[in-house]
Amino acid sequence: MNMAKTKAKVKCELGMIGLGTMGRNLLLNLVDHGFPVACFDRNPDQAKTFAREEAEGRVEAATTLPMLAALLKRPRVVMLLVPAGAPVDEVLKKIVPHLAPGDIVIDGGNSHFRDTERRQRTLGRKGLVLLGVGVSGGEAGARHGPSLMPGGPAEAYERVRPMFEAVAAQVGDQPCAAWCGPGGAGHYVKMVHNGIEYGLMQLIAEVYDLMTRGLGLSTAEVRDVFRDWNASELNSFLVEITATVLDATDPKTGRPLVEMIRDAARQKGTGAWTTASAAELQTPVPTIDLAVAMRDLSGDTAQRTAVLEALGEADGASFGGDTDVLLGQLRGALYAAMIVTYAQGMALLRAASAANKWAVDLEMVSRIWRGGCIIRAALLEKLRLAYQKNPALLHLLADAELAGEVVRRQEELRTAVAAAVELAIPAPALAASLAYLDSYRSRRLPANLIQAQRDFFGAHTYERIDEPGTFHTEWVEK
């Protein structure tokens, strides 16, 4: 029997366009689970080399898009893992002429959900289906089990569900992949995931800063603290990798590598999209907002230098307390602020789901975030249980157990913020998390004054506490 001919007769379940880090590793994950797949890259030699060497002949390499389409089982499934924005539109323009009604296109990049909905309408007019799929987990996740957040027509997801559930991370016997809703719901869920990621990373960085600059701990000592914390209620991927990062040595200088890295963070846009959407939906996400702002501030080194020269370096007090006591308080503060950050993200998801009529299942979102993704954490099981107990939960902090977790640690969060102020160490995400809590715990906010001010200068009217309706006052006699 001619094995080459036999192999050629097997139609591929999926064709991947884009052989960057994510595309290559997801393909290898698929073939490991027994799915015949094909690949295409704008560099034909890269596709052939990958199929021959990395995939060891287990992936079919297409050198043209018509060849890719011919290799696929009908209805075809084509997945794009290319940079978001114009590159997605360019690839779609080239692949669509080679597809037929009923075929499915998957955009697995970090596309804006509105772009996904626009593309769904465009492809829909040709009888094609587009699934917008959030993929989280980085290189290791793509290779060994990501968290997958698909959105689009439910019936189209059913076609690819066996593949997605097979390659996704598994927590117990549950795959970290599930349909998130119609339209752009999948990419929106991934966007909020990334917004939460921004918030958590900023919180961890502020605690790191308090330990190093504030308490004078060495990088090795801080590494050990994070290792210990990862064995506690703070267990999470981001806390785990923080300890790993702090353990790395720079081969050039022999110093901890993290100390040799410039203090200028970057972003690819998903955090900013989260804050913009939150503002549009009038849903506060202050911890995430501050995390995005601090990346922007850190990156403008010329402006930072000019202002530093004008103001001089901040002169905070020296820490004179018990280091071990404050470390314990920082642990509680970080955990409380992490809960608050997840709560902000889930509140935004709830608002967007209602506004767009997506009916996103927040218990399901919590479940598929427990493994594979960047924000996976032991805490997510508590979120899942909260939504399982009450699917109509208005806000995570209205759940009795999570509220209790935060209340038990709110004084530690207050102490951490006060310590940062005394030591002149910026901790805006910690402070925003505390202010968010205090705002929800206040029976009366000063918005009454803002209503009065708006009525004064713009006759915008105000509401009273003792009778319904809207009112206007002539604040100054004419």
Short mmCIF file of C-alpha atoms in Angstrom, two decimals:
data_model
loop_
_atom_site.label_atom_id
_atom_site.label_comp_id
_atom_site.label_asym_id
_atom_site.label_seq_id
_atom_site.Cartn_x
_atom_site.Cartn_y
_atom_site.Cartn_z
CA MET A 1 0.00 0.00 0.00
CA ASN A 2 1.27 3.47 -0.89
CA MET A 3 1.24 5.25 2.51
CA ALA A 4 1.74 8.67 0.93
CA LYS A 5 -1.42 8.27 -1.16
CA THR A 6 -3.35 6.92 1.82
CA LYS A 7 -2.31 9.91 3.93
CA ALA A 8 -3.28 12.34 1.17
CA LYS A 9 -6.82 10.99 1.14
CA VAL A 10 -7.34 11.99 4.80
CA LYS A 11 -8.94 15.41 4.83
CA CYS A 12 -7.72 17.78 7.54
CA GLU A 13 -10.05 18.95 10.31
CA LEU A 14 -8.49 22.41 10.51
CA GLY A 15 -6.19 24.65 8.51
CA MET A 16 -4.02 27.12 10.40
CA ILE A 17 -2.97 30.41 8.84
CA GLY A 18 -0.07 31.97 10.72
CA LEU A 19 2.86 30.06 12.15
CA GLY A 20 4.02 32.38 14.87
CA THR A 21 4.55 31.10 18.38
CA MET A 22 0.85 30.57 19.10
CA GLY A 23 -0.05 29.05 15.73
CA ARG A 24 2.79 26.53 15.73
CA ASN A 25 2.17 25.37 19.27
CA LEU A 26 -1.59 25.08 18.90
CA LEU A 27 -1.10 22.96 15.78
CA LEU A 28 1.26 20.64 17.65
CA ASN A 29 -1.32 20.40 20.43
CA LEU A 30 -3.99 19.44 17.88
CA VAL A 31 -1.92 16.70 16.23
CA ASP A 32 -0.96 15.34 19.65
CA HIS A 33 -4.69 14.80 20.19
CA GLY A 34 -5.11 12.97 16.90
CA PHE A 35 -6.58 15.70 14.69
CA PRO A 36 -5.31 15.86 11.10
CA VAL A 37 -4.40 19.49 10.40
CA ALA A 38 -2.80 21.64 7.73
CA CYS A 39 -0.81 24.85 7.91
CA PHE A 40 -0.11 27.89 5.77
CA ASP A 41 2.23 30.82 6.26
CA ARG A 42 2.95 33.75 3.99
CA ASN A 43 6.48 32.34 3.89
CA PRO A 44 6.00 28.94 2.17
CA ASP A 45 9.41 27.74 3.28
CA GLN A 46 8.45 28.31 6.92
CA ALA A 47 5.33 26.18 6.50
CA LYS A 48 7.25 23.34 4.87
CA THR A 49 10.04 23.47 7.44
CA PHE A 50 7.59 23.46 10.34
CA ALA A 51 5.62 20.53 8.92
CA ARG A 52 8.76 18.53 8.19
CA GLU A 53 10.89 19.29 11.25
CA GLU A 54 8.86 20.56 14.22
CA ALA A 55 5.73 18.56 13.41
CA GLU A 56 7.76 15.56 12.18
CA GLY A 57 5.53 15.08 9.16
CA ARG A 58 2.29 15.04 11.15
CA VAL A 59 1.03 18.33 9.65
CA GLU A 60 0.20 18.96 5.99
CA ALA A 61 1.97 22.07 4.64
CA ALA A 62 0.14 24.20 2.06
CA THR A 63 2.20 26.59 -0.04
CA THR A 64 -0.86 28.43 -1.41
CA LEU A 65 -4.29 29.28 -0.03
CA PRO A 66 -6.12 27.26 -2.71
CA MET A 67 -3.98 24.27 -1.68
CA LEU A 68 -4.91 24.85 1.98
CA ALA A 69 -8.61 24.93 1.11
CA ALA A 70 -8.27 21.71 -0.91
CA LEU A 71 -6.70 19.90 2.06
CA LEU A 72 -9.66 20.56 4.36
CA LYS A 73 -12.70 18.48 5.18
CA ARG A 74 -16.02 20.18 4.34
CA PRO A 75 -17.44 22.28 5.80
CA ARG A 76 -13.96 23.71 6.09
CA VAL A 77 -12.50 25.11 9.29
CA VAL A 78 -9.78 27.72 8.85
CA MET A 79 -8.12 29.33 11.88
CA LEU A 80 -6.21 32.61 11.80
CA LEU A 81 -3.53 33.33 14.39
CA VAL A 82 -2.15 36.57 13.02
CA PRO A 83 -1.74 40.02 14.63
CA ALA A 84 -4.99 41.85 15.35
CA GLY A 85 -6.16 44.70 13.18
CA ALA A 86 -5.40 45.15 9.49
CA PRO A 87 -3.53 41.81 9.13
CA VAL A 88 -6.75 39.92 9.95
CA ASP A 89 -8.69 41.80 7.27
CA GLU A 90 -5.90 41.22 4.75
CA VAL A 91 -5.86 37.47 5.37
CA LEU A 92 -9.66 37.26 5.21
CA LYS A 93 -9.64 39.08 1.89
CA LYS A 94 -7.25 36.48 0.50
CA ILE A 95 -8.79 33.30 1.94
CA VAL A 96 -12.52 34.03 1.47
CA PRO A 97 -12.51 33.50 -2.35
CA HIS A 98 -11.34 29.93 -1.76
CA LEU A 99 -14.09 29.08 0.73
CA ALA A 100 -17.71 28.01 0.26
CA PRO A 101 -20.97 28.72 2.10
CA GLY A 102 -21.05 26.91 5.43
CA ASP A 103 -17.30 27.07 5.95
CA ILE A 104 -16.07 28.35 9.32
CA VAL A 105 -13.31 30.90 9.89
CA ILE A 106 -11.82 31.24 13.38
CA ASP A 107 -10.03 34.42 14.42
CA GLY A 108 -7.88 33.36 17.37
CA GLY A 109 -6.06 36.68 17.81
CA ASN A 110 -6.77 39.53 20.22
CA SER A 111 -9.19 41.30 17.90
CA HIS A 112 -11.45 44.06 19.17
CA PHE A 113 -14.93 42.63 19.60
CA ARG A 114 -16.49 45.31 17.38
CA ASP A 115 -14.10 44.33 14.56
CA THR A 116 -15.16 40.72 15.07
CA GLU A 117 -18.83 41.65 14.74
CA ARG A 118 -18.10 43.67 11.60
CA ARG A 119 -16.27 40.72 10.06
CA GLN A 120 -19.08 38.36 11.05
CA ARG A 121 -21.54 40.52 9.12
CA THR A 122 -19.25 40.74 6.08
CA LEU A 123 -18.57 37.01 5.94
CA GLY A 124 -22.20 36.22 6.72
CA ARG A 125 -23.26 37.90 3.48
CA LYS A 126 -21.17 35.28 1.67
CA GLY A 127 -22.63 32.39 3.66
CA LEU A 128 -19.49 32.02 5.79
CA VAL A 129 -19.32 31.89 9.58
CA LEU A 130 -16.74 33.67 11.74
CA LEU A 131 -15.99 32.60 15.29
CA GLY A 132 -14.07 35.13 17.38
CA VAL A 133 -12.04 33.06 19.83
CA GLY A 134 -10.03 34.37 22.76
CA VAL A 135 -6.95 32.22 23.34
CA SER A 136 -5.04 32.63 26.59
CA GLY A 137 -2.03 30.88 28.01
CA GLY A 138 0.88 32.07 25.92
CA GLU A 139 3.30 29.67 24.27
CA ALA A 140 3.07 26.98 26.96
CA GLY A 141 -0.72 27.19 27.03
CA ALA A 142 -1.06 26.84 23.27
CA ARG A 143 1.21 23.80 23.33
CA HIS A 144 -0.14 22.00 26.39
CA GLY A 145 -3.59 23.44 27.11
CA PRO A 146 -4.90 27.00 26.74
CA SER A 147 -8.12 28.57 27.95
CA LEU A 148 -10.39 29.07 24.92
CA MET A 149 -13.18 31.65 24.80
CA PRO A 150 -15.19 31.25 21.56
CA GLY A 151 -17.97 33.55 20.48
CA GLY A 152 -20.28 33.52 17.47
CA PRO A 153 -23.06 31.20 16.26
CA ALA A 154 -23.54 28.35 18.73
CA GLU A 155 -24.07 25.79 15.95
CA ALA A 156 -20.70 26.71 14.40
CA TYR A 157 -19.01 26.20 17.75
CA GLU A 158 -20.48 22.70 17.94
CA ARG A 159 -18.54 21.84 14.77
CA VAL A 160 -15.21 22.69 16.43
CA ARG A 161 -16.10 21.88 20.04
CA PRO A 162 -14.47 18.40 20.05
CA MET A 163 -11.17 19.92 18.94
CA PHE A 164 -11.35 22.81 21.37
CA GLU A 165 -12.27 20.68 24.37
CA ALA A 166 -9.52 18.19 23.55
CA VAL A 167 -6.69 20.73 23.33
CA ALA A 168 -7.83 23.05 26.14
CA ALA A 169 -6.46 22.93 29.66
CA GLN A 170 -8.32 20.53 31.92
CA VAL A 171 -9.30 21.19 35.54
CA GLY A 172 -10.51 17.93 36.98
CA ASP A 173 -12.66 16.48 34.22
CA GLN A 174 -13.72 19.89 32.88
CA PRO A 175 -12.13 21.48 29.80
CA CYS A 176 -11.26 25.17 29.94
CA ALA A 177 -13.18 25.86 26.74
CA ALA A 178 -16.84 26.79 26.35
CA TRP A 179 -19.07 28.87 24.11
CA CYS A 180 -19.24 32.39 25.55
CA GLY A 181 -22.13 33.77 23.51
CA PRO A 182 -23.09 35.14 20.10
CA GLY A 183 -21.45 37.95 18.16
CA GLY A 184 -18.24 39.31 19.64
CA ALA A 185 -18.80 37.76 23.08
CA GLY A 186 -15.72 35.52 22.91
CA HIS A 187 -13.32 38.31 22.10
CA TYR A 188 -14.99 40.54 24.70
CA VAL A 189 -14.50 37.90 27.40
CA LYS A 190 -10.83 37.65 26.37
CA MET A 191 -10.52 41.45 26.47
CA VAL A 192 -11.84 41.55 30.03
CA HIS A 193 -9.52 38.66 30.93
CA ASN A 194 -6.63 40.83 29.77
CA GLY A 195 -7.94 43.84 31.68
CA ILE A 196 -8.01 41.79 34.87
CA GLU A 197 -4.51 40.60 33.99
CA TYR A 198 -3.32 44.22 33.82
CA GLY A 199 -4.82 44.92 37.25
CA LEU A 200 -3.33 41.84 38.91
CA MET A 201 0.12 42.49 37.45
CA GLN A 202 0.10 46.09 38.68
CA LEU A 203 -0.98 45.01 42.16
CA ILE A 204 1.83 42.45 42.33
CA ALA A 205 4.33 45.03 41.08
CA GLU A 206 3.26 47.53 43.75
CA VAL A 207 3.65 44.94 46.50
CA TYR A 208 7.07 44.05 45.09
CA ASP A 209 8.01 47.75 45.18
CA LEU A 210 6.88 48.05 48.79
CA MET A 211 9.01 45.06 49.74
CA THR A 212 12.15 46.17 47.91
CA ARG A 213 12.20 49.96 48.19
CA GLY A 214 10.00 50.21 51.26
CA LEU A 215 11.28 47.37 53.43
CA GLY A 216 14.72 47.09 51.88
CA LEU A 217 14.39 43.36 51.11
CA SER A 218 16.73 41.81 48.58
CA THR A 219 15.40 40.31 45.37
CA ALA A 220 16.12 36.85 46.75
CA GLU A 221 14.14 37.60 49.91
CA VAL A 222 11.20 38.89 47.90
CA ARG A 223 11.39 35.77 45.72
CA ASP A 224 11.05 33.60 48.82
CA VAL A 225 8.04 35.63 49.98
CA PHE A 226 6.25 35.12 46.68
CA ARG A 227 7.08 31.42 46.76
CA ASP A 228 5.52 31.14 50.20
CA TRP A 229 2.49 33.15 49.11
CA ASN A 230 1.93 30.90 46.12
CA ALA A 231 1.37 28.03 48.57
CA SER A 232 -1.41 30.07 50.23
CA GLU A 233 -4.75 31.53 49.19
CA LEU A 234 -2.75 33.65 46.72
CA ASN A 235 -1.92 30.58 44.63
CA SER A 236 -2.00 31.72 41.00
CA PHE A 237 -0.03 31.66 37.79
CA LEU A 238 1.04 35.29 38.13
CA VAL A 239 2.30 34.91 41.71
CA GLU A 240 4.09 31.71 40.69
CA ILE A 241 5.90 33.28 37.74
CA THR A 242 6.79 36.33 39.85
CA ALA A 243 8.87 34.07 42.09
CA THR A 244 10.41 32.43 39.02
CA VAL A 245 11.27 35.79 37.45
CA LEU A 246 12.87 36.99 40.69
CA ASP A 247 15.00 33.85 40.77
CA ALA A 248 16.64 34.48 37.38
CA THR A 249 20.27 35.67 37.30
CA ASP A 250 21.64 37.95 34.60
CA PRO A 251 24.55 36.06 32.99
CA LYS A 252 26.26 39.32 32.04
CA THR A 253 26.41 40.93 35.49
CA GLY A 254 25.62 38.13 37.92
CA ARG A 255 22.87 40.28 39.43
CA PRO A 256 19.18 39.35 39.55
CA LEU A 257 17.98 39.78 35.99
CA VAL A 258 14.88 41.75 37.03
CA GLU A 259 17.15 44.49 38.41
CA MET A 260 18.69 44.94 34.95
CA ILE A 261 15.36 45.50 33.17
CA ARG A 262 14.16 49.03 32.35
CA ASP A 263 11.16 50.21 34.34
CA ALA A 264 9.06 50.93 31.26
CA ALA A 265 6.11 48.60 30.60
CA ARG A 266 4.26 48.35 27.32
CA GLN A 267 0.80 47.24 26.23
CA LYS A 268 -0.82 45.91 23.06
CA GLY A 269 -4.15 47.64 23.59
CA THR A 270 -6.47 45.15 25.28
CA GLY A 271 -6.15 46.87 28.65
CA ALA A 272 -7.01 50.24 27.13
CA TRP A 273 -9.95 48.65 25.28
CA THR A 274 -11.22 47.33 28.62
CA THR A 275 -11.14 50.74 30.27
CA ALA A 276 -12.75 52.40 27.23
CA SER A 277 -15.58 49.86 27.18
CA ALA A 278 -16.07 50.23 30.92
CA ALA A 279 -16.38 54.00 30.52
CA GLU A 280 -18.89 53.55 27.69
CA LEU A 281 -20.97 51.17 29.82
CA GLN A 282 -20.59 53.39 32.93
CA THR A 283 -19.20 50.47 34.89
CA PRO A 284 -16.28 51.42 37.18
CA VAL A 285 -13.06 49.39 36.92
CA PRO A 286 -10.64 51.71 38.75
CA THR A 287 -7.96 49.11 39.54
CA ILE A 288 -7.75 48.21 35.85
CA ASP A 289 -7.85 51.89 34.86
CA LEU A 290 -4.88 52.66 37.10
CA ALA A 291 -2.95 49.65 35.84
CA VAL A 292 -3.30 50.89 32.26
CA ALA A 293 -2.39 54.44 33.30
CA MET A 294 0.74 53.29 35.13
CA ARG A 295 1.99 51.43 32.05
CA ASP A 296 1.53 54.62 30.05
CA LEU A 297 3.28 56.68 32.71
CA SER A 298 6.18 54.24 33.02
CA GLY A 299 6.76 54.24 29.27
CA ASP A 300 7.17 58.01 28.88
CA THR A 301 10.70 58.18 30.23
CA ALA A 302 11.46 61.64 28.78
CA GLN A 303 8.49 63.16 30.56
CA ARG A 304 9.28 61.29 33.76
CA THR A 305 12.86 62.60 33.72
CA ALA A 306 11.76 66.20 33.13
CA VAL A 307 9.21 66.14 35.95
CA LEU A 308 11.63 64.38 38.31
CA GLU A 309 14.22 67.09 37.72
CA ALA A 310 11.63 69.79 38.46
CA LEU A 311 10.09 68.18 41.56
CA GLY A 312 13.01 66.29 42.98
CA GLU A 313 12.88 62.71 44.20
CA ALA A 314 10.11 61.88 46.66
CA ASP A 315 11.36 61.87 50.24
CA GLY A 316 9.35 59.36 52.21
CA ALA A 317 9.80 58.17 55.75
CA SER A 318 11.98 55.17 56.54
CA PHE A 319 10.15 52.06 57.62
CA GLY A 320 10.61 51.56 61.32
CA GLY A 321 8.09 48.84 62.05
CA ASP A 322 8.18 45.05 62.15
CA THR A 323 8.99 43.71 58.69
CA ASP A 324 7.35 40.33 59.25
CA VAL A 325 4.15 41.98 60.46
CA LEU A 326 3.93 44.23 57.39
CA LEU A 327 4.68 41.28 55.09
CA GLY A 328 1.70 39.47 56.55
CA GLN A 329 -0.44 42.55 56.02
CA LEU A 330 0.77 42.87 52.42
CA ARG A 331 -0.30 39.29 51.79
CA GLY A 332 -3.82 40.03 53.01
CA ALA A 333 -3.88 43.34 51.12
CA LEU A 334 -2.90 41.66 47.86
CA TYR A 335 -5.55 38.98 48.25
CA ALA A 336 -8.29 41.53 48.98
CA ALA A 337 -7.23 43.66 46.01
CA MET A 338 -7.16 40.60 43.75
CA ILE A 339 -10.76 39.80 44.69
CA VAL A 340 -11.71 43.41 43.96
CA THR A 341 -10.02 43.27 40.54
CA TYR A 342 -11.82 40.08 39.53
CA ALA A 343 -15.06 41.64 40.81
CA GLN A 344 -14.56 44.71 38.62
CA GLY A 345 -13.93 42.57 35.55
CA MET A 346 -16.96 40.38 36.17
CA ALA A 347 -19.16 43.44 36.75
CA LEU A 348 -18.03 44.74 33.36
CA LEU A 349 -18.78 41.39 31.71
CA ARG A 350 -22.24 41.42 33.26
CA ALA A 351 -22.92 44.95 31.97
CA ALA A 352 -21.64 44.20 28.46
CA SER A 353 -23.61 40.97 28.28
CA ALA A 354 -26.81 42.80 29.15
CA ALA A 355 -26.12 45.68 26.75
CA ASN A 356 -25.31 43.35 23.84
CA LYS A 357 -27.85 40.61 24.71
CA TRP A 358 -25.12 37.96 24.85
CA ALA A 359 -26.36 36.11 27.96
CA VAL A 360 -22.77 35.35 29.03
CA ASP A 361 -22.71 32.69 31.76
CA LEU A 362 -20.37 34.11 34.42
CA GLU A 363 -20.12 30.77 36.23
CA MET A 364 -18.87 29.27 32.98
CA VAL A 365 -16.38 32.11 32.49
CA SER A 366 -15.01 31.56 35.99
CA ARG A 367 -14.74 27.85 35.23
CA ILE A 368 -12.78 28.14 31.98
CA TRP A 369 -10.42 30.70 33.56
CA ARG A 370 -9.35 28.22 36.26
CA GLY A 371 -6.78 26.59 33.96
CA GLY A 372 -4.61 27.44 30.99
CA CYS A 373 -5.02 31.22 31.04
CA ILE A 374 -2.77 33.92 32.48
CA ILE A 375 -5.16 34.92 35.29
CA ARG A 376 -5.78 31.37 36.51
CA ALA A 377 -5.83 31.25 40.28
CA ALA A 378 -7.22 29.18 43.14
CA LEU A 379 -9.54 32.12 43.84
CA LEU A 380 -11.48 31.46 40.63
CA GLU A 381 -13.09 28.37 42.13
CA LYS A 382 -14.68 30.64 44.74
CA LEU A 383 -15.94 32.90 41.96
CA ARG A 384 -17.38 29.89 40.15
CA LEU A 385 -19.17 28.71 43.28
CA ALA A 386 -20.59 32.18 43.90
CA TYR A 387 -22.18 32.27 40.44
CA GLN A 388 -23.26 28.64 40.66
CA LYS A 389 -25.07 29.44 43.89
CA ASN A 390 -26.66 32.59 42.46
CA PRO A 391 -26.52 32.98 38.65
CA ALA A 392 -28.28 36.36 38.97
CA LEU A 393 -25.67 37.72 41.43
CA LEU A 394 -25.55 41.50 40.92
CA HIS A 395 -21.92 41.86 41.98
CA LEU A 396 -19.27 39.44 43.25
CA LEU A 397 -18.82 41.48 46.42
CA ALA A 398 -22.50 40.87 47.18
CA ASP A 399 -21.66 37.18 47.66
CA ALA A 400 -21.46 36.49 51.39
CA GLU A 401 -18.31 34.35 51.27
CA LEU A 402 -16.31 36.68 49.02
CA ALA A 403 -17.54 39.72 50.95
CA GLY A 404 -16.33 38.04 54.13
CA GLU A 405 -12.91 37.36 52.59
CA VAL A 406 -12.53 41.03 51.72
CA VAL A 407 -13.88 42.42 55.00
CA ARG A 408 -11.48 40.21 56.98
CA ARG A 409 -8.57 41.74 55.04
CA GLN A 410 -9.72 45.31 54.48
CA GLU A 411 -7.68 46.64 57.40
CA GLU A 412 -4.59 44.98 55.93
CA LEU A 413 -5.31 46.67 52.60
CA ARG A 414 -5.75 49.98 54.43
CA THR A 415 -2.42 49.46 56.23
CA ALA A 416 -0.64 48.65 52.95
CA VAL A 417 -1.95 51.81 51.29
CA ALA A 418 -1.04 53.93 54.34
CA ALA A 419 2.46 52.42 54.39
CA ALA A 420 2.91 53.24 50.71
CA VAL A 421 1.88 56.85 51.36
CA GLU A 422 4.25 57.18 54.32
CA LEU A 423 7.13 55.66 52.34
CA ALA A 424 6.36 57.81 49.24
CA ILE A 425 5.99 54.69 47.10
CA PRO A 426 3.25 54.92 44.47
CA ALA A 427 0.62 52.22 44.90
CA PRO A 428 -2.33 53.55 42.87
CA ALA A 429 -3.89 50.15 42.11
CA LEU A 430 -3.90 49.17 45.78
CA ALA A 431 -5.34 52.58 46.66
CA ALA A 432 -7.97 52.34 43.92
CA SER A 433 -9.00 48.90 45.14
CA LEU A 434 -9.44 50.27 48.65
CA ALA A 435 -11.39 53.31 47.43
CA TYR A 436 -13.64 51.01 45.39
CA LEU A 437 -14.39 49.00 48.52
CA ASP A 438 -14.95 52.08 50.66
CA SER A 439 -17.28 53.55 48.02
CA TYR A 440 -19.49 50.45 48.02
CA ARG A 441 -19.44 50.39 51.82
CA SER A 442 -20.57 54.04 52.11
CA ARG A 443 -24.29 54.62 52.56
CA ARG A 444 -23.88 58.13 51.19
CA LEU A 445 -21.41 59.39 48.58
CA PRO A 446 -20.60 63.06 47.81
CA ALA A 447 -22.36 62.86 44.45
CA ASN A 448 -25.06 65.11 45.92
CA LEU A 449 -22.60 68.01 45.69
CA ILE A 450 -21.74 67.08 42.10
CA GLN A 451 -25.45 67.13 41.21
CA ALA A 452 -25.73 70.60 42.73
CA GLN A 453 -22.65 71.87 40.88
CA ARG A 454 -23.96 70.55 37.55
CA ASP A 455 -27.29 72.21 38.13
CA PHE A 456 -25.53 75.49 39.04
CA PHE A 457 -23.47 75.82 35.86
CA GLY A 458 -25.59 73.89 33.36
CA ALA A 459 -29.12 73.65 34.73
CA HIS A 460 -28.80 69.87 34.53
CA THR A 461 -31.30 69.45 37.42
CA TYR A 462 -30.96 67.21 40.46
CA GLU A 463 -32.97 64.63 42.40
CA ARG A 464 -34.06 64.95 46.02
CA ILE A 465 -34.01 62.38 48.82
CA ASP A 466 -37.50 63.25 50.09
CA GLU A 467 -39.63 63.22 46.91
CA PRO A 468 -39.42 61.81 43.36
CA GLY A 469 -38.79 63.85 40.24
CA THR A 470 -36.11 66.24 39.02
CA PHE A 471 -35.57 69.78 40.27
CA HIS A 472 -33.71 72.94 39.32
CA THR A 473 -32.63 75.83 41.53
CA GLU A 474 -31.64 79.38 40.58
CA TRP A 475 -28.51 79.31 42.74
CA VAL A 476 -27.69 83.00 42.28
CA GLU A 477 -30.28 85.75 42.28
CA LYS A 478 -30.42 87.53 38.95
#
